[in-house]
Short mmCIF file of C-alpha atoms in Angstrom, two decimals:
data_model
loop_
_atom_site.label_atom_id
_atom_site.label_comp_id
_atom_site.label_asym_id
_atom_site.label_seq_id
_atom_site.Cartn_x
_atom_site.Cartn_y
_atom_site.Cartn_z
CA UNK Z 5 75.76 -20.00 -59.25
CA UNK Z 6 73.83 -17.14 -57.69
CA UNK Z 7 70.49 -16.21 -59.27
CA UNK Z 8 70.46 -13.07 -61.37
CA UNK Z 9 67.55 -10.67 -61.78
CA UNK Z 10 65.53 -10.66 -64.97
CA UNK Z 11 64.87 -7.12 -66.12
CA UNK Z 12 61.89 -6.24 -68.29
CA UNK Z 13 62.58 -3.19 -70.44
CA UNK Z 14 59.86 -0.57 -69.97
CA UNK Z 15 57.69 0.41 -72.90
CA UNK Z 16 57.75 4.03 -71.77
CA UNK Z 17 59.74 6.19 -69.44
CA UNK Z 18 58.31 5.32 -66.04
CA UNK Z 19 56.56 8.06 -64.09
CA UNK Z 20 57.39 7.33 -60.45
CA UNK Z 21 56.58 9.25 -57.30
CA UNK Z 22 59.84 11.06 -57.08
CA UNK Z 23 61.96 13.57 -58.91
CA UNK Z 24 64.79 12.63 -61.26
CA UNK Z 25 68.05 14.38 -60.64
CA UNK Z 26 68.94 16.75 -63.47
CA UNK Z 27 66.02 15.59 -65.59
CA UNK Z 28 65.13 19.02 -66.92
CA UNK Z 29 65.28 17.79 -70.48
CA UNK Z 30 63.90 14.30 -69.93
CA UNK Z 31 61.25 13.06 -72.33
CA UNK Z 32 57.62 13.82 -71.62
CA UNK Z 33 54.63 11.54 -71.20
CA UNK Z 34 54.26 8.73 -73.68
CA UNK Z 35 57.83 8.90 -74.95
CA UNK Z 36 60.73 6.52 -74.64
CA UNK Z 37 64.24 7.54 -73.79
CA UNK Z 38 65.75 9.56 -70.96
CA UNK Z 39 67.65 12.66 -70.12
CA UNK Z 40 70.76 13.26 -72.23
CA UNK Z 41 73.94 11.60 -71.07
CA UNK Z 42 75.30 14.84 -69.67
CA UNK Z 43 72.21 15.21 -67.49
CA UNK Z 44 72.41 11.78 -65.92
CA UNK Z 45 73.74 10.99 -62.47
CA UNK Z 46 76.30 8.17 -62.87
CA UNK Z 47 75.91 5.14 -60.63
CA UNK Z 48 78.60 4.24 -58.07
CA UNK Z 49 80.73 1.38 -59.30
CA UNK Z 50 81.11 -0.70 -56.12
CA UNK Z 51 78.89 -3.78 -55.85
CA UNK Z 52 78.15 -4.89 -52.26
CA UNK Z 53 75.49 -7.29 -53.56
CA UNK Z 54 78.03 -9.45 -55.43
CA UNK Z 55 79.16 -11.35 -52.34
CA UNK Z 56 75.67 -12.16 -51.03
CA UNK Z 57 74.88 -15.87 -50.81
CA UNK Z 58 71.76 -17.92 -50.22
CA UNK Z 59 70.77 -18.46 -46.58
CA UNK Z 60 68.93 -21.76 -46.37
CA UNK Z 61 67.02 -20.91 -43.19
CA UNK Z 62 65.58 -17.80 -44.88
CA UNK Z 63 64.82 -19.58 -48.16
CA UNK Z 64 62.95 -22.31 -46.27
CA UNK Z 65 60.35 -19.70 -45.25
CA UNK Z 66 59.26 -19.15 -48.85
CA UNK Z 67 56.06 -20.83 -50.08
CA UNK Z 68 56.69 -24.13 -51.82
CA UNK Z 69 55.58 -22.74 -55.17
CA UNK Z 70 58.15 -19.95 -55.05
CA UNK Z 71 60.92 -22.35 -54.02
CA UNK Z 72 60.04 -24.58 -56.94
CA UNK Z 73 59.86 -21.81 -59.54
CA UNK Z 74 62.86 -19.96 -58.13
CA UNK Z 75 61.36 -16.66 -59.29
CA UNK Z 76 59.75 -13.65 -57.64
CA UNK Z 77 57.87 -11.06 -59.70
CA UNK Z 78 58.46 -7.48 -58.60
CA UNK Z 79 56.67 -4.35 -59.75
CA UNK Z 80 59.35 -1.67 -59.62
CA UNK Z 81 58.86 2.09 -59.78
CA UNK Z 82 62.00 3.61 -61.26
CA UNK Z 83 62.16 7.33 -60.58
CA UNK Z 84 65.46 8.92 -59.60
CA UNK Z 85 68.57 8.42 -57.48
CA UNK Z 86 69.32 7.32 -54.87
CA UNK Z 87 66.26 5.02 -54.82
CA UNK Z 88 65.93 3.69 -58.38
CA UNK Z 89 66.79 5.29 -61.70
CA UNK Z 90 68.32 4.74 -65.14
CA UNK Z 91 71.94 5.92 -65.04
CA UNK Z 92 72.47 4.82 -68.65
CA UNK Z 93 69.00 5.32 -70.11
CA UNK Z 94 65.83 3.17 -70.00
CA UNK Z 95 67.22 0.60 -72.41
CA UNK Z 96 69.77 -0.40 -69.74
CA UNK Z 97 69.14 -1.95 -66.31
CA UNK Z 98 68.15 0.40 -63.47
CA UNK Z 99 70.31 1.12 -60.44
CA UNK Z 100 69.82 2.52 -56.96
CA UNK Z 101 69.38 1.72 -53.30
CA UNK Z 102 66.03 -0.03 -53.79
CA UNK Z 103 67.41 -2.07 -56.68
CA UNK Z 104 70.43 -3.22 -54.66
CA UNK Z 105 68.41 -4.14 -51.56
CA UNK Z 106 65.83 -6.08 -53.58
CA UNK Z 107 68.57 -7.92 -55.47
CA UNK Z 108 70.37 -8.75 -52.22
CA UNK Z 109 67.17 -10.08 -50.62
CA UNK Z 110 66.55 -12.27 -53.67
CA UNK Z 111 70.05 -13.73 -53.38
CA UNK Z 112 69.56 -14.50 -49.68
CA UNK Z 113 66.33 -16.29 -50.61
CA UNK Z 114 67.93 -18.12 -53.53
CA UNK Z 115 65.52 -16.70 -56.09
CA UNK Z 116 65.68 -14.67 -59.28
CA UNK Z 117 63.83 -11.41 -59.63
CA UNK Z 118 61.58 -10.90 -62.62
CA UNK Z 119 61.45 -7.12 -62.49
CA UNK Z 120 58.75 -5.25 -64.36
CA UNK Z 121 58.94 -1.48 -64.36
CA UNK Z 122 55.61 0.18 -63.58
CA UNK Z 123 54.32 3.61 -62.69
CA UNK Z 124 54.25 4.26 -58.95
CA UNK Z 125 50.50 4.69 -58.60
CA UNK Z 126 49.71 1.37 -60.34
CA UNK Z 127 51.83 -0.98 -58.23
CA UNK Z 128 49.88 -1.21 -54.97
CA UNK Z 129 46.53 -1.92 -56.68
CA UNK Z 130 48.21 -4.55 -58.88
CA UNK Z 131 49.46 -6.49 -55.85
CA UNK Z 132 45.92 -7.52 -54.95
CA UNK Z 133 45.33 -8.92 -58.43
CA UNK Z 134 48.43 -11.09 -58.21
CA UNK Z 135 50.25 -9.34 -61.04
CA UNK Z 136 53.34 -8.96 -58.84
CA UNK Z 137 54.58 -10.87 -55.80
CA UNK Z 138 55.81 -7.65 -54.26
CA UNK Z 139 56.46 -4.03 -55.12
CA UNK Z 140 59.21 -1.47 -54.64
CA UNK Z 141 59.07 2.29 -55.10
CA UNK Z 142 59.96 3.98 -51.81
CA UNK Z 143 56.53 3.03 -50.46
CA UNK Z 144 55.98 4.70 -47.10
CA UNK Z 145 54.17 2.76 -44.41
CA UNK Z 146 50.97 4.64 -43.54
CA UNK Z 147 47.89 3.77 -41.52
CA UNK Z 148 45.74 3.99 -44.65
CA UNK Z 149 47.96 1.71 -46.73
CA UNK Z 150 48.16 -0.87 -43.93
CA UNK Z 151 44.44 -1.52 -44.42
CA UNK Z 152 45.11 -3.24 -47.75
CA UNK Z 153 48.88 -3.75 -48.00
CA UNK Z 154 51.47 -5.67 -45.97
CA UNK Z 155 54.95 -4.17 -45.59
CA UNK Z 156 58.43 -5.38 -44.68
CA UNK Z 157 60.54 -2.35 -43.81
CA UNK Z 158 64.05 -1.76 -45.10
CA UNK Z 159 64.80 1.97 -44.61
CA UNK Z 160 63.43 5.00 -42.80
CA UNK Z 161 62.89 7.91 -45.17
CA UNK Z 162 59.93 10.28 -45.29
CA UNK Z 163 58.62 13.61 -46.47
CA UNK Z 164 60.52 16.81 -47.20
CA UNK Z 165 60.40 19.98 -49.26
CA UNK Z 166 62.64 21.71 -51.80
CA UNK Z 167 62.58 25.02 -53.66
CA UNK Z 168 64.40 26.50 -56.59
CA UNK Z 169 67.71 27.83 -55.35
CA UNK Z 170 67.36 31.52 -54.58
CA UNK Z 171 63.59 31.42 -54.16
CA UNK Z 172 62.72 33.65 -51.22
CA UNK Z 173 59.16 32.30 -50.86
CA UNK Z 174 60.45 29.65 -48.49
CA UNK Z 175 63.89 30.26 -47.13
CA UNK Z 176 63.83 27.97 -44.12
CA UNK Z 177 62.88 24.49 -43.01
CA UNK Z 178 59.18 23.66 -43.33
CA UNK Z 179 57.88 22.47 -39.96
CA UNK Z 180 54.21 23.40 -40.37
CA UNK Z 181 52.03 23.33 -43.48
CA UNK Z 182 50.78 26.83 -42.72
CA UNK Z 183 54.18 27.99 -43.99
CA UNK Z 184 52.92 26.92 -47.43
CA UNK Z 185 49.76 29.03 -47.37
CA UNK Z 186 49.36 30.99 -50.59
CA UNK Z 187 51.98 28.92 -52.42
CA UNK Z 188 51.70 26.29 -55.16
CA UNK Z 189 53.10 22.87 -54.29
CA UNK Z 190 54.08 20.21 -56.82
CA UNK Z 191 54.10 16.54 -55.91
CA UNK Z 192 53.68 13.04 -57.35
CA UNK Z 193 50.43 11.22 -58.12
CA UNK Z 194 49.33 8.55 -55.67
CA UNK Z 195 51.99 9.41 -53.09
CA UNK Z 196 51.89 10.00 -49.34
CA UNK Z 197 52.78 13.61 -50.17
CA UNK Z 198 49.60 14.09 -52.17
CA UNK Z 199 47.59 12.42 -49.40
CA UNK Z 200 49.11 14.63 -46.69
CA UNK Z 201 48.57 17.85 -48.61
CA UNK Z 202 44.99 16.92 -49.46
CA UNK Z 203 44.11 15.88 -45.92
CA UNK Z 204 45.53 19.05 -44.41
CA UNK Z 205 44.28 21.53 -46.97
CA UNK Z 206 42.06 23.27 -44.42
CA UNK Z 207 44.92 24.41 -42.18
CA UNK Z 208 45.33 27.71 -43.99
CA UNK Z 209 41.66 28.66 -43.72
CA UNK Z 210 41.79 27.90 -40.00
CA UNK Z 211 44.76 30.21 -39.73
CA UNK Z 212 42.90 32.92 -41.67
CA UNK Z 213 45.28 32.69 -44.60
CA UNK Z 214 45.03 32.02 -48.33
CA UNK Z 215 45.05 28.25 -49.03
CA UNK Z 216 47.92 26.53 -50.75
CA UNK Z 217 47.37 25.01 -54.18
CA UNK Z 218 48.50 21.48 -55.08
CA UNK Z 219 49.56 20.42 -58.56
CA UNK Z 220 50.00 16.69 -59.08
CA UNK Z 221 52.34 15.30 -61.73
CA UNK Z 222 52.65 11.79 -63.11
CA UNK Z 223 55.93 12.61 -64.85
CA UNK Z 224 58.87 13.32 -62.54
CA UNK Z 225 60.62 15.55 -65.03
CA UNK Z 226 57.50 17.68 -65.35
CA UNK Z 227 57.55 18.46 -61.62
CA UNK Z 228 61.13 19.67 -61.64
CA UNK Z 229 60.59 21.63 -64.85
CA UNK Z 230 57.53 23.31 -63.31
CA UNK Z 231 59.66 24.36 -60.35
CA UNK Z 232 62.41 25.83 -62.52
CA UNK Z 233 59.88 27.67 -64.70
CA UNK Z 234 58.10 29.16 -61.69
CA UNK Z 235 54.79 27.38 -62.19
CA UNK Z 236 55.11 25.87 -58.71
CA UNK Z 237 56.85 27.34 -55.68
CA UNK Z 238 57.90 24.22 -53.82
CA UNK Z 239 58.20 20.46 -54.26
CA UNK Z 240 57.14 17.89 -51.68
CA UNK Z 241 58.89 14.55 -52.08
CA UNK Z 242 61.19 12.12 -50.27
CA UNK Z 243 63.88 13.25 -47.85
CA UNK Z 244 66.60 11.15 -49.46
CA UNK Z 245 65.61 12.04 -53.02
CA UNK Z 246 65.42 15.79 -52.45
CA UNK Z 247 68.65 15.80 -50.45
CA UNK Z 248 70.44 13.88 -53.21
CA UNK Z 249 69.01 16.17 -55.86
CA UNK Z 250 70.06 19.33 -54.04
CA UNK Z 251 73.63 18.03 -53.91
CA UNK Z 252 73.77 18.12 -57.73
CA UNK Z 253 74.57 21.73 -58.72
CA UNK Z 254 72.82 21.54 -62.09
CA UNK Z 255 69.48 20.75 -60.41
CA UNK Z 256 69.40 24.28 -58.90
CA UNK Z 257 67.29 23.18 -55.96
CA UNK Z 258 67.62 23.75 -52.22
CA UNK Z 259 66.48 21.14 -49.70
CA UNK Z 260 64.33 22.56 -46.89
CA UNK Z 261 64.74 19.73 -44.43
CA UNK Z 262 62.73 16.85 -43.05
CA UNK Z 263 59.02 17.28 -42.45
CA UNK Z 264 57.76 13.83 -41.46
CA UNK Z 265 59.65 10.54 -41.20
CA UNK Z 266 58.13 7.33 -42.56
CA UNK Z 267 59.26 3.73 -42.59
CA UNK Z 268 59.69 2.49 -46.16
CA UNK Z 269 59.12 -1.12 -47.11
CA UNK Z 270 58.62 -3.81 -49.67
CA UNK Z 271 54.89 -3.93 -50.40
CA UNK Z 272 52.79 -7.11 -50.58
CA UNK Z 273 49.11 -7.95 -50.91
CA UNK Z 274 47.38 -8.30 -47.55
CA UNK Z 275 48.03 -11.70 -46.03
CA UNK Z 276 50.98 -12.50 -48.30
CA UNK Z 277 52.95 -15.60 -47.22
CA UNK Z 278 56.17 -13.87 -48.33
CA UNK Z 279 56.54 -11.31 -45.56
CA UNK Z 280 58.33 -13.48 -43.00
CA UNK Z 281 60.91 -14.67 -45.53
CA UNK Z 282 61.61 -11.08 -46.61
CA UNK Z 283 61.90 -9.89 -43.02
CA UNK Z 284 64.42 -12.60 -42.22
CA UNK Z 285 66.35 -11.87 -45.43
CA UNK Z 286 66.63 -8.14 -44.71
CA UNK Z 287 67.77 -8.89 -41.16
CA UNK Z 288 70.41 -11.29 -42.53
CA UNK Z 289 71.73 -8.44 -44.70
CA UNK Z 290 71.76 -6.11 -41.69
CA UNK Z 291 73.61 -8.71 -39.61
CA UNK Z 292 76.31 -9.50 -42.19
CA UNK Z 293 77.02 -5.85 -43.04
CA UNK Z 294 75.75 -5.92 -46.65
CA UNK Z 295 72.89 -3.60 -45.77
CA UNK Z 296 75.20 -0.94 -44.32
CA UNK Z 297 77.46 -1.14 -47.38
CA UNK Z 298 74.51 -0.66 -49.75
CA UNK Z 299 73.32 2.44 -47.89
CA UNK Z 300 76.85 3.83 -47.74
CA UNK Z 301 77.15 3.32 -51.51
CA UNK Z 302 74.05 5.46 -52.11
CA UNK Z 303 74.68 8.04 -49.39
CA UNK Z 304 71.63 7.05 -47.37
CA UNK Z 305 73.23 5.73 -44.17
CA UNK Z 306 71.14 8.19 -42.11
CA UNK Z 307 68.07 6.18 -43.15
CA UNK Z 308 69.36 2.86 -41.79
CA UNK Z 309 67.09 0.75 -39.60
CA UNK Z 310 68.23 -1.63 -36.86
CA UNK Z 311 65.82 -4.39 -37.76
CA UNK Z 312 63.23 -5.10 -40.46
CA UNK Z 313 59.64 -5.16 -39.24
CA UNK Z 314 56.36 -6.40 -40.64
CA UNK Z 315 53.56 -3.81 -40.67
CA UNK Z 316 54.84 -1.32 -38.09
CA UNK Z 317 52.51 1.51 -37.08
CA UNK Z 318 52.90 4.79 -38.94
CA UNK Z 319 55.17 7.29 -37.21
CA UNK Z 320 53.21 9.88 -35.28
#
């Protein structure tokens, strides 16, 4: 019998790095529950993970303790489709591209996943303490993160922008942050988006223009609500997430294109003995076609990688 993931029900609605599709009426901070049923994005029904089987050569790369326990603990940031979200509310298991890939890797390795939902910004620090064996949450591979975190890549996503449909403040693709001068940008706490905006905040002054303002949100729904209410002009988030969101008419957002591509990977504490096993497992899924079927299911085929890598350099 194939191992099945153990899912730990969250105590609160998780505040991830990304925006929930159609979550305009989702609960606020400190509440439990989710957007009403009519506001949810239903999950595709096909299950490419079902046929995945253990690969002994990959499982043999796991540390002895993991092979004996048969369990891997994962800190999982559940934000919005297509990455990871609650199609049926937070009292039901999550779904998404990241969920499927992690589950498929666990089956290749012959382990169960003990999944604990956690807020995005808490997962990477918790890896060092040993709270989780690995983390998922659309974690982009950056030079700064590579100082303290090991990664095994599984997709190529990155940074993009979106506006409220009809907003004339930004009517074209953002290729330079000076296009944002004088505007208010909303983004997620602890993300590469926040880091990029903070690091580059001086570009407007250099151009002799009014600086942009950055508002950081821990609750995904709050970011989208702020956009619709005009409290921010633009959102910076993931390419796949914003593209998916813009395809849902009720979200009333327009995707402004790709800004910067980033490899995305499973995150581990520095020096983790798990990375080689995960790399081999992802490459097994690429080789047998499961990987392509998962990405097709979630509409993210454009983010496919040819091979999983350990700690690649950040894209220039």
